[in-house]
PDB file of C-alpha atoms in Angstrom:
ATOM      1  CA  MET A  19       0.000   0.000   0.000  1.00 46.00           C
ATOM      2  CA  TYR A  20       1.430   3.378  -1.042  1.00 44.00           C
ATOM      3  CA  TYR A  21       1.392   6.291   1.352  1.00 51.00           C
ATOM      4  CA  CYS A  22       2.044   9.816   0.130  1.00 57.00           C
ATOM      5  CA  SER A  23       4.939  11.623   1.772  1.00 48.00           C
ATOM      6  CA  VAL A  24       4.107  15.079   3.053  1.00 47.00           C
ATOM      7  CA  TYR A  25       6.608  17.860   2.647  1.00 42.00           C
ATOM      8  CA  ILE A  26       6.666  21.604   3.249  1.00 41.00           C
ATOM      9  CA  VAL A  27       7.004  23.620   0.045  1.00 37.00           C
ATOM     10  CA  ASP A  28       7.308  27.021   1.716  1.00 39.00           C
ATOM     11  CA  THR A  29       9.428  27.752   4.761  1.00 38.00           C
ATOM     12  CA  CYS A  30       7.364  30.780   5.793  1.00 42.00           C
ATOM     13  CA  VAL A  31       3.850  29.527   5.125  1.00 43.00           C
ATOM     14  CA  PHE A  32       3.074  25.891   5.846  1.00 50.00           C
ATOM     15  CA  VAL A  33       1.894  24.266   2.610  1.00 53.00           C
ATOM     16  CA  TYR A  34       1.632  20.508   2.269  1.00 63.00           C
ATOM     17  CA  ASN A  35       1.762  18.387  -0.872  1.00 76.00           C
ATOM     18  CA  CYS A  36       2.024  14.718  -1.817  1.00 79.00           C
ATOM     19  CA  ARG A  37       5.451  13.897  -3.231  1.00 79.00           C
ATOM     20  CA  LYS A  38       3.985  11.613  -5.895  1.00 82.00           C
ATOM     21  CA  CYS A  39       1.045  13.572  -7.357  1.00 80.00           C
ATOM     22  CA  THR A  40       1.927  17.028  -5.875  1.00 78.00           C
ATOM     23  CA  LYS A  41      -1.669  17.448  -4.724  1.00 81.00           C
ATOM     24  CA  ARG A  42      -2.784  17.968  -1.125  1.00 82.00           C
ATOM     25  CA  PRO A  43      -1.845  15.117   1.257  1.00 84.00           C
ATOM     26  CA  HIS A  44      -4.412  12.338   0.974  1.00 86.00           C
ATOM     27  CA  ASP A  45      -3.234   9.508   3.223  1.00 87.00           C
ATOM     28  CA  PRO A  46      -4.516   6.859   3.642  1.00 91.00           C
ATOM     29  CA  CYS A  47      -6.037   6.769   0.139  1.00 89.00           C
ATOM     30  CA  SER A  48      -3.814   6.375  -2.913  1.00 89.00           C
ATOM     31  CA  CYS A  49      -3.207   9.040  -5.557  1.00 89.00           C
ATOM     32  CA  GLU A  50      -5.499   7.076  -7.905  1.00 91.00           C
ATOM     33  CA  GLN A  51      -8.304   7.002  -5.309  1.00 92.00           C
ATOM     34  CA  TRP A  52      -7.880  10.731  -4.683  1.00 91.00           C
ATOM     35  CA  THR A  53      -8.276  11.403  -8.420  1.00 91.00           C
ATOM     36  CA  GLN A  54     -11.334   9.123  -8.583  1.00 92.00           C
ATOM     37  CA  TRP A  55     -12.836  10.909  -5.577  1.00 92.00           C
ATOM     38  CA  ASN A  56     -12.499  14.316  -7.237  1.00 89.00           C
ATOM     39  CA  GLU A  57     -14.163  12.884 -10.340  1.00 90.00           C
ATOM     40  CA  ALA A  58     -16.956  11.495  -8.141  1.00 88.00           C
ATOM     41  CA  VAL A  59     -17.423  14.925  -6.532  1.00 88.00           C
ATOM     42  CA  THR A  60     -17.858  16.483  -9.975  1.00 86.00           C
ATOM     43  CA  LYS A  61     -20.340  13.779 -10.958  1.00 84.00           C
ATOM     44  CA  MET A  62     -22.316  13.401  -7.712  1.00 83.00           C
ATOM     45  CA  LEU A  63     -22.494  16.937  -6.336  1.00 79.00           C
ATOM     46  CA  PRO A  64     -25.270  18.068  -8.704  1.00 77.00           C
ATOM     47  CA  LYS A  65     -27.295  14.999  -7.685  1.00 71.00           C
ATOM     48  CA  ILE A  66     -27.202  15.646  -3.940  1.00 69.00           C
ATOM     49  CA  GLY A  67     -27.948  19.367  -4.285  1.00 59.00           C
ATOM     50  CA  GLU A  68     -26.202  22.363  -2.862  1.00 46.00           C
ATOM     51  CA  LYS A  69     -26.980  21.365   0.736  1.00 45.00           C
ATOM     52  CA  GLY A  70     -26.244  17.703   0.226  1.00 47.00           C
ATOM     53  CA  HIS A  71     -29.849  16.430   0.316  1.00 51.00           C
ATOM     54  CA  LEU A  72     -31.373  13.731  -1.848  1.00 51.00           C
ATOM     55  CA  SER A  73     -34.379  14.701  -3.938  1.00 54.00           C
ATOM     56  CA  SER A  74     -37.788  13.330  -2.920  1.00 58.00           C
ATOM     57  CA  GLU A  75     -37.713  11.064  -5.973  1.00 54.00           C
ATOM     58  CA  GLN A  76     -34.299   9.666  -5.011  1.00 51.00           C
ATOM     59  CA  LYS A  77     -35.485   9.101  -1.438  1.00 55.00           C
ATOM     60  CA  GLU A  78     -38.510   7.208  -2.696  1.00 57.00           C
ATOM     61  CA  GLN A  79     -36.323   5.033  -4.904  1.00 52.00           C
ATOM     62  CA  PHE A  80     -33.940   4.410  -2.023  1.00 52.00           C
ATOM     63  CA  HIS A  81     -36.776   3.249   0.230  1.00 57.00           C
ATOM     64  CA  LYS A  82     -37.872   0.840  -2.467  1.00 55.00           C
ATOM     65  CA  LEU A  83     -34.546  -0.971  -2.220  1.00 55.00           C
ATOM     66  CA  ASN A  84     -35.648  -3.267   0.595  1.00 55.00           C
ATOM     67  CA  GLU A  85     -38.843  -4.113  -1.250  1.00 56.00           C
ATOM     68  CA  LEU A  86     -36.882  -4.870  -4.392  1.00 55.00           C
ATOM     69  CA  TRP A  87     -34.498  -7.064  -2.465  1.00 56.00           C
ATOM     70  CA  LEU A  88     -37.428  -9.046  -1.089  1.00 57.00           C
ATOM     71  CA  VAL A  89     -38.847  -9.472  -4.587  1.00 56.00           C
ATOM     72  CA  GLU A  90     -35.465 -10.416  -6.010  1.00 57.00           C
ATOM     73  CA  TYR A  91     -34.158 -12.758  -3.341  1.00 63.00           C
ATOM     74  CA  SER A  92     -37.025 -13.988  -1.136  1.00 73.00           C
ATOM     75  CA  LYS A  93     -40.416 -15.650  -1.656  1.00 80.00           C
ATOM     76  CA  LYS A  94     -42.829 -17.830   0.312  1.00 82.00           C
ATOM     77  CA  CYS A  95     -43.159 -21.563  -0.153  1.00 89.00           C
ATOM     78  CA  PRO A  96     -46.331 -22.155  -2.262  1.00 87.00           C
ATOM     79  CA  LYS A  97     -47.335 -25.009   0.054  1.00 90.00           C
ATOM     80  CA  CYS A  98     -46.542 -24.015   3.657  1.00 91.00           C
ATOM     81  CA  GLN A  99     -45.858 -20.263   3.167  1.00 85.00           C
ATOM     82  CA  ALA A 100     -42.481 -20.498   4.927  1.00 83.00           C
ATOM     83  CA  PRO A 101     -40.163 -17.625   3.871  1.00 77.00           C
ATOM     84  CA  ILE A 102     -37.372 -18.762   1.535  1.00 82.00           C
ATOM     85  CA  GLU A 103     -34.281 -16.823   0.502  1.00 77.00           C
ATOM     86  CA  ARG A 104     -32.260 -17.472  -2.658  1.00 74.00           C
ATOM     87  CA  THR A 105     -29.038 -15.594  -3.354  1.00 68.00           C
ATOM     88  CA  HIS A 106     -27.662 -17.865  -6.102  1.00 73.00           C
ATOM     89  CA  GLY A 107     -28.222 -21.211  -7.846  1.00 78.00           C
ATOM     90  CA  CYS A 108     -30.854 -22.652 -10.172  1.00 86.00           C
ATOM     91  CA  ASN A 109     -34.659 -22.365 -10.107  1.00 84.00           C
ATOM     92  CA  HIS A 110     -35.216 -25.798  -8.518  1.00 87.00           C
ATOM     93  CA  MET A 111     -36.138 -25.044  -4.906  1.00 88.00           C
ATOM     94  CA  THR A 112     -36.852 -27.419  -2.009  1.00 90.00           C
ATOM     95  CA  CYS A 113     -38.548 -26.034   1.076  1.00 90.00           C
ATOM     96  CA  LYS A 114     -36.601 -27.065   4.177  1.00 87.00           C
ATOM     97  CA  LYS A 115     -39.765 -27.022   6.255  1.00 89.00           C
ATOM     98  CA  CYS A 116     -42.224 -29.122   4.198  1.00 93.00           C
ATOM     99  CA  LYS A 117     -39.846 -30.534   1.526  1.00 91.00           C
ATOM    100  CA  TYR A 118     -42.061 -29.217  -1.263  1.00 92.00           C
ATOM    101  CA  GLU A 119     -40.190 -28.894  -4.578  1.00 91.00           C
ATOM    102  CA  PHE A 120     -41.111 -25.970  -6.803  1.00 89.00           C
ATOM    103  CA  CYS A 121     -39.853 -23.527  -9.433  1.00 86.00           C
ATOM    104  CA  TRP A 122     -38.478 -20.241  -8.139  1.00 82.00           C
ATOM    105  CA  CYS A 123     -39.820 -18.269 -11.135  1.00 80.00           C
ATOM    106  CA  CYS A 124     -43.409 -19.458 -11.500  1.00 81.00           C
ATOM    107  CA  LEU A 125     -43.816 -21.168  -8.067  1.00 82.00           C
ATOM    108  CA  ASP A 126     -45.431 -24.228  -9.690  1.00 83.00           C
ATOM    109  CA  GLN A 127     -44.545 -27.793  -8.732  1.00 87.00           C
ATOM    110  CA  TRP A 128     -41.104 -28.747 -10.030  1.00 88.00           C
ATOM    111  CA  SER A 129     -42.374 -31.979 -11.600  1.00 86.00           C
ATOM    112  CA  TYR A 130     -44.122 -29.862 -14.243  1.00 82.00           C
ATOM    113  CA  HIS A 131     -40.759 -28.620 -15.454  1.00 81.00           C
ATOM    114  CA  SER A 132     -38.312 -30.115 -17.928  1.00 78.00           C
ATOM    115  CA  SER A 133     -35.868 -29.076 -20.615  1.00 77.00           C
ATOM    116  CA  ALA A 134     -38.885 -28.012 -22.697  1.00 73.00           C
ATOM    117  CA  THR A 135     -39.804 -25.362 -20.131  1.00 73.00           C
ATOM    118  CA  GLY A 136     -36.284 -23.963 -19.964  1.00 74.00           C
ATOM    119  CA  GLY A 137     -34.410 -26.416 -17.732  1.00 78.00           C
ATOM    120  CA  TYR A 138     -32.916 -25.515 -14.374  1.00 81.00           C
ATOM    121  CA  PHE A 139     -32.008 -21.888 -15.036  1.00 80.00           C
ATOM    122  CA  GLU A 140     -34.923 -20.597 -17.110  1.00 78.00           C
ATOM    123  CA  CYS A 141     -38.710 -20.870 -16.981  1.00 78.00           C
ATOM    124  CA  ASN A 142     -40.897 -20.098 -19.987  1.00 73.00           C
ATOM    125  CA  ARG A 143     -44.142 -21.478 -18.539  1.00 66.00           C
ATOM    126  CA  LYS A 144     -45.479 -18.008 -17.908  1.00 60.00           C
ATOM    127  CA  LYS A 145     -44.476 -15.166 -20.192  1.00 55.00           C
ATOM    128  CA  GLU A 146     -45.673 -12.600 -17.711  1.00 48.00           C
ATOM    129  CA  ILE A 147     -42.971 -13.793 -15.293  1.00 55.00           C
ATOM    130  CA  SER A 148     -40.267 -12.397 -17.548  1.00 57.00           C
ATOM    131  CA  LYS A 149     -42.120  -9.087 -17.864  1.00 59.00           C
ATOM    132  CA  VAL A 150     -42.300  -8.762 -14.084  1.00 56.00           C
ATOM    133  CA  GLU A 151     -38.611  -9.619 -13.733  1.00 62.00           C
ATOM    134  CA  GLU A 152     -37.695  -7.027 -16.379  1.00 66.00           C
ATOM    135  CA  SER A 153     -39.662  -4.429 -14.450  1.00 62.00           C
ATOM    136  CA  HIS A 154     -37.971  -5.412 -11.202  1.00 64.00           C
ATOM    137  CA  GLN A 155     -34.547  -5.261 -12.847  1.00 67.00           C
ATOM    138  CA  LYS A 156     -35.234  -1.784 -14.164  1.00 68.00           C
ATOM    139  CA  LEU A 157     -36.285  -0.570 -10.720  1.00 65.00           C
ATOM    140  CA  LEU A 158     -33.272  -2.247  -9.154  1.00 64.00           C
ATOM    141  CA  GLU A 159     -30.902  -0.456 -11.526  1.00 69.00           C
ATOM    142  CA  GLU A 160     -32.585   2.858 -10.742  1.00 66.00           C
ATOM    143  CA  THR A 161     -32.207   2.372  -7.005  1.00 65.00           C
ATOM    144  CA  LYS A 162     -28.565   1.283  -7.275  1.00 69.00           C
ATOM    145  CA  GLU A 163     -27.701   4.796  -8.385  1.00 71.00           C
ATOM    146  CA  SER A 164     -29.632   6.243  -5.424  1.00 72.00           C
ATOM    147  CA  VAL A 165     -27.734   3.970  -3.034  1.00 75.00           C
ATOM    148  CA  GLU A 166     -24.429   5.106  -4.548  1.00 79.00           C
ATOM    149  CA  VAL A 167     -25.494   8.745  -4.213  1.00 80.00           C
ATOM    150  CA  SER A 168     -26.476   8.144  -0.575  1.00 81.00           C
ATOM    151  CA  LYS A 169     -23.082   6.561   0.165  1.00 85.00           C
ATOM    152  CA  PHE A 170     -21.302   9.473  -1.485  1.00 88.00           C
ATOM    153  CA  LYS A 171     -23.419  11.984   0.460  1.00 86.00           C
ATOM    154  CA  SER A 172     -22.446  10.387   3.779  1.00 87.00           C
ATOM    155  CA  CYS A 173     -18.715  10.480   2.988  1.00 90.00           C
ATOM    156  CA  TYR A 174     -18.893  13.928   1.401  1.00 91.00           C
ATOM    157  CA  THR A 175     -20.624  15.407   4.467  1.00 90.00           C
ATOM    158  CA  ARG A 176     -17.836  14.158   6.744  1.00 92.00           C
ATOM    159  CA  TYR A 177     -15.256  15.264   4.162  1.00 93.00           C
ATOM    160  CA  THR A 178     -16.522  18.863   4.092  1.00 92.00           C
ATOM    161  CA  GLN A 179     -16.734  18.983   7.898  1.00 93.00           C
ATOM    162  CA  GLN A 180     -13.053  18.051   8.139  1.00 94.00           C
ATOM    163  CA  LEU A 181     -12.131  20.560   5.415  1.00 92.00           C
ATOM    164  CA  ASP A 182     -13.888  23.363   7.302  1.00 93.00           C
ATOM    165  CA  LYS A 183     -11.900  22.547  10.433  1.00 93.00           C
ATOM    166  CA  LEU A 184      -8.691  22.280   8.401  1.00 91.00           C
ATOM    167  CA  LYS A 185      -9.206  25.706   6.865  1.00 90.00           C
ATOM    168  CA  ALA A 186      -9.539  27.341  10.289  1.00 90.00           C
ATOM    169  CA  GLU A 187      -6.542  25.446  11.681  1.00 90.00           C
ATOM    170  CA  GLU A 188      -4.311  26.317   8.718  1.00 86.00           C
ATOM    171  CA  THR A 189      -5.266  29.968   9.102  1.00 85.00           C
ATOM    172  CA  CYS A 190      -4.299  29.779  12.762  1.00 83.00           C
ATOM    173  CA  LEU A 191      -0.962  28.158  11.920  1.00 81.00           C
ATOM    174  CA  ASN A 192      -0.041  30.476   9.061  1.00 79.00           C
ATOM    175  CA  GLU A 193      -1.458  33.788  10.274  1.00 74.00           C
ATOM    176  CA  ASN A 194      -2.282  33.762  13.986  1.00 71.00           C
ATOM    177  CA  VAL A 195       0.452  31.715  15.639  1.00 69.00           C
ATOM    178  CA  GLU A 196       2.810  34.674  16.048  1.00 70.00           C
ATOM    179  CA  VAL A 197       0.002  36.667  17.701  1.00 70.00           C
ATOM    180  CA  LYS A 198      -0.539  33.826  20.169  1.00 70.00           C
ATOM    181  CA  ILE A 199       3.172  33.639  20.924  1.00 68.00           C
ATOM    182  CA  LYS A 200       3.308  37.378  21.594  1.00 69.00           C
ATOM    183  CA  ASP A 201       0.306  37.028  23.889  1.00 65.00           C
ATOM    184  CA  LEU A 202       2.042  34.258  25.829  1.00 61.00           C
ATOM    185  CA  GLN A 203       5.235  36.326  25.979  1.00 62.00           C
ATOM    186  CA  GLY A 204       3.334  39.357  27.265  1.00 58.00           C
ATOM    187  CA  ARG A 205       1.580  37.368  29.969  1.00 55.00           C
ATOM    188  CA  MET A 206       4.879  35.801  31.020  1.00 52.00           C
ATOM    189  CA  ASP A 207       6.492  39.226  31.273  1.00 45.00           C
ATOM    190  CA  PHE A 208       3.555  40.463  33.325  1.00 40.00           C
ATOM    191  CA  GLU A 209       3.479  37.498  35.686  1.00 44.00           C
ATOM    192  CA  ARG A 210       7.227  37.086  35.975  1.00 49.00           C
ATOM    193  CA  PRO A 211       9.235  39.974  34.480  1.00 48.00           C
ATOM    194  CA  LEU A 212      12.157  38.707  32.404  1.00 47.00           C
ATOM    195  CA  ASN A 213      15.254  40.543  31.232  1.00 49.00           C
ATOM    196  CA  GLY A 214      15.910  40.781  27.508  1.00 48.00           C
ATOM    197  CA  ALA A 215      18.123  37.686  27.265  1.00 43.00           C
ATOM    198  CA  ALA A 216      15.700  35.502  29.235  1.00 44.00           C
ATOM    199  CA  ALA A 217      12.721  36.675  27.201  1.00 44.00           C
ATOM    200  CA  GLU A 218      14.606  35.965  23.981  1.00 44.00           C
ATOM    201  CA  SER A 219      15.423  32.409  25.107  1.00 43.00           C
ATOM    202  CA  ALA A 220      11.833  31.607  26.148  1.00 57.00           C
ATOM    203  CA  ASP A 221      10.788  28.677  23.952  1.00 69.00           C
ATOM    204  CA  PHE A 222       7.295  28.800  22.443  1.00 76.00           C
ATOM    205  CA  SER A 223       8.005  26.383  19.604  1.00 82.00           C
ATOM    206  CA  PHE A 224       5.694  23.855  21.306  1.00 86.00           C
ATOM    207  CA  LEU A 225       2.751  25.936  20.077  1.00 85.00           C
ATOM    208  CA  LYS A 226       3.864  25.746  16.451  1.00 86.00           C
ATOM    209  CA  SER A 227       4.539  22.030  16.837  1.00 89.00           C
ATOM    210  CA  ALA A 228       1.043  21.467  18.217  1.00 91.00           C
ATOM    211  CA  LEU A 229      -0.616  23.402  15.379  1.00 90.00           C
ATOM    212  CA  TYR A 230       1.569  21.615  12.831  1.00 89.00           C
ATOM    213  CA  GLU A 231       0.408  18.246  14.195  1.00 93.00           C
ATOM    214  CA  VAL A 232      -3.224  19.361  14.215  1.00 93.00           C
ATOM    215  CA  VAL A 233      -3.017  20.312  10.534  1.00 91.00           C
ATOM    216  CA  LEU A 234      -1.215  17.083   9.558  1.00 91.00           C
ATOM    217  CA  SER A 235      -3.773  14.968  11.412  1.00 93.00           C
ATOM    218  CA  ARG A 236      -6.645  16.932   9.904  1.00 94.00           C
ATOM    219  CA  TYR A 237      -5.278  16.313   6.404  1.00 93.00           C
ATOM    220  CA  PHE A 238      -5.140  12.633   7.323  1.00 93.00           C
ATOM    221  CA  LEU A 239      -8.774  12.690   8.514  1.00 95.00           C
ATOM    222  CA  VAL A 240      -9.821  14.325   5.232  1.00 94.00           C
ATOM    223  CA  GLY A 241      -8.119  11.439   3.422  1.00 93.00           C
ATOM    224  CA  CYS A 242      -9.882   8.958   5.711  1.00 94.00           C
ATOM    225  CA  CYS A 243     -13.287  10.282   4.589  1.00 94.00           C
ATOM    226  CA  VAL A 244     -12.271   9.581   0.992  1.00 94.00           C
ATOM    227  CA  TYR A 245     -10.858   6.149   1.890  1.00 94.00           C
ATOM    228  CA  LEU A 246     -14.215   5.205   3.458  1.00 92.00           C
ATOM    229  CA  TYR A 247     -15.946   5.869   0.156  1.00 92.00           C
ATOM    230  CA  PHE A 248     -13.873   3.135  -1.519  1.00 92.00           C
ATOM    231  CA  ILE A 249     -14.543   0.441   1.111  1.00 90.00           C
ATOM    232  CA  THR A 250     -17.113  -1.839  -0.522  1.00 83.00           C
ATOM    233  CA  ASP A 251     -20.413  -2.510   1.228  1.00 76.00           C
ATOM    234  CA  ASN A 252     -19.603  -6.199   1.750  1.00 79.00           C
ATOM    235  CA  ARG A 253     -16.515  -5.289   3.833  1.00 85.00           C
ATOM    236  CA  SER A 254     -18.454  -4.342   6.964  1.00 85.00           C
ATOM    237  CA  LYS A 255     -15.784  -5.471   9.461  1.00 89.00           C
ATOM    238  CA  GLU A 256     -13.103  -3.466   7.677  1.00 90.00           C
ATOM    239  CA  LYS A 257     -15.388  -0.433   7.548  1.00 90.00           C
ATOM    240  CA  ASP A 258     -16.315  -0.680  11.253  1.00 91.00           C
ATOM    241  CA  ALA A 259     -12.681  -1.107  12.366  1.00 92.00           C
ATOM    242  CA  PHE A 260     -11.552   1.776  10.157  1.00 94.00           C
ATOM    243  CA  GLU A 261     -14.287   4.104  11.429  1.00 93.00           C
ATOM    244  CA  GLU A 262     -13.477   3.245  15.034  1.00 94.00           C
ATOM    245  CA  LYS A 263      -9.821   4.213  14.549  1.00 94.00           C
ATOM    246  CA  MET A 264     -10.847   7.307  12.635  1.00 95.00           C
ATOM    247  CA  GLU A 265     -13.179   8.465  15.415  1.00 95.00           C
ATOM    248  CA  GLU A 266     -10.445   7.947  18.028  1.00 95.00           C
ATOM    249  CA  LEU A 267      -8.002  10.117  16.073  1.00 96.00           C
ATOM    250  CA  GLU A 268     -10.653  12.754  15.360  1.00 95.00           C
ATOM    251  CA  SER A 269     -11.527  13.009  19.055  1.00 95.00           C
ATOM    252  CA  GLU A 270      -7.880  13.508  20.066  1.00 95.00           C
ATOM    253  CA  CYS A 271      -7.266  15.961  17.208  1.00 96.00           C
ATOM    254  CA  ASP A 272     -10.335  18.020  18.116  1.00 95.00           C
ATOM    255  CA  GLN A 273      -9.170  18.244  21.732  1.00 95.00           C
ATOM    256  CA  LEU A 274      -5.700  19.457  20.733  1.00 94.00           C
ATOM    257  CA  SER A 275      -7.209  21.868  18.224  1.00 93.00           C
ATOM    258  CA  SER A 276      -9.451  23.415  20.882  1.00 92.00           C
ATOM    259  CA  MET A 277      -6.400  23.915  23.099  1.00 90.00           C
ATOM    260  CA  VAL A 278      -4.296  25.786  20.529  1.00 88.00           C
ATOM    261  CA  THR A 279      -6.723  27.551  18.155  1.00 86.00           C
ATOM    262  CA  ARG A 280      -8.684  29.579  20.699  1.00 82.00           C
ATOM    263  CA  PRO A 281      -7.884  33.325  20.813  1.00 76.00           C
ATOM    264  CA  PHE A 282      -5.964  33.017  24.074  1.00 76.00           C
ATOM    265  CA  ILE A 283      -3.966  29.961  25.145  1.00 78.00           C
ATOM    266  CA  GLY A 284      -5.219  28.842  28.543  1.00 79.00           C
ATOM    267  CA  HIS A 285      -3.398  25.530  28.893  1.00 83.00           C
ATOM    268  CA  LYS A 286       0.033  24.772  30.267  1.00 86.00           C
ATOM    269  CA  LYS A 287       2.950  23.973  27.974  1.00 86.00           C
ATOM    270  CA  PHE A 288       3.220  20.477  29.443  1.00 91.00           C
ATOM    271  CA  ASP A 289      -0.432  19.663  28.713  1.00 92.00           C
ATOM    272  CA  ILE A 290      -0.223  20.902  25.118  1.00 91.00           C
ATOM    273  CA  THR A 291       3.030  19.027  24.504  1.00 92.00           C
ATOM    274  CA  GLN A 292       1.618  15.810  25.926  1.00 94.00           C
ATOM    275  CA  ARG A 293      -1.546  16.072  23.854  1.00 95.00           C
ATOM    276  CA  THR A 294       0.548  16.757  20.739  1.00 94.00           C
ATOM    277  CA  CYS A 295       2.484  13.528  21.312  1.00 95.00           C
ATOM    278  CA  VAL A 296      -0.746  11.570  21.793  1.00 95.00           C
ATOM    279  CA  VAL A 297      -2.241  12.860  18.528  1.00 95.00           C
ATOM    280  CA  ALA A 298       0.966  12.165  16.586  1.00 94.00           C
ATOM    281  CA  ARG A 299       1.141   8.628  17.971  1.00 95.00           C
ATOM    282  CA  LYS A 300      -2.527   7.974  17.157  1.00 94.00           C
ATOM    283  CA  ARG A 301      -2.035   9.174  13.589  1.00 93.00           C
ATOM    284  CA  VAL A 302       1.089   7.080  12.965  1.00 92.00           C
ATOM    285  CA  ASP A 303      -0.393   3.971  14.606  1.00 93.00           C
ATOM    286  CA  PHE A 304      -3.571   4.318  12.572  1.00 93.00           C
ATOM    287  CA  LEU A 305      -1.597   4.569   9.343  1.00 91.00           C
ATOM    288  CA  GLU A 306       0.441   1.486  10.218  1.00 91.00           C
ATOM    289  CA  GLU A 307      -2.646  -0.564  11.148  1.00 92.00           C
ATOM    290  CA  ILE A 308      -4.536   0.030   7.915  1.00 91.00           C
ATOM    291  CA  PRO A 309      -2.943  -2.975   6.105  1.00 89.00           C
ATOM    292  CA  LYS A 310      -4.062  -5.194   9.032  1.00 90.00           C
ATOM    293  CA  ILE A 311      -7.570  -3.716   8.916  1.00 88.00           C
ATOM    294  CA  LYS A 312      -7.743  -4.494   5.193  1.00 85.00           C
ATOM    295  CA  GLU A 313      -6.998  -8.166   5.925  1.00 84.00           C
ATOM    296  CA  LEU A 314     -10.051  -8.543   8.181  1.00 79.00           C
ATOM    297  CA  PRO A 315     -12.558 -11.108   6.838  1.00 80.00           C
ATOM    298  CA  ALA A 316     -15.671  -9.795   5.123  1.00 64.00           C
TER     299      ALA A 316
END
């Protein structure tokens, strides 16, 4: 699995790029996934609307999905009415409850079927059956797009939330950090007057380090929102494990951000430094565990 390397392209203003594609950092997703995501944004954004809401028609189609699944994959035994599910295989069904053998398509007794009626995988005994199935298939295809739009909407909402936080944190790092340092210096001089040499040697680099880590972790969380979009629906364990790690990092990052982005720093240097180390460790550990998460069974 490839991870983009982040580097600073300006020594005065903190700007981050991926070494491979030169775009914004996008760990843990690959450069190819990042490109596909931007294409998906262009394609999907008009469908979810300016505020990210599905249209009433799309909602109605989405709610039909369960009904379509029932039509497609489950029926009742013609004899005992026991519910039966079929996800693959031929049309020859045997009810486990009453042992009745019947055709999945027309629900008639299986003994009425032979190669003349279409064999095991087709049934031409009732022409209307095919018409119904064609109608169901059309509806199913229509709802698949709605499901994809809904999945995109969920990831895109989280993505924009992280971007909004990132924008504020980058502004704080690039424009406001010196103001915060001067404020800390002024309060230190007021509480404990220092001579020129002592004031010059006072180290406030911990504040820049904390903001730098907040921004790096926020970039990573933005990439996580995109990575989630590419986890297939049948990989529920991978998705759950990934989201759990993501939420842990987000919680720690939000706490550190609240400590260092407020107008006046009210926390001790030790507390900020400790929290910075925790966030950095969470981010690195998360990145290293992703290959293990991907190996989880479906």
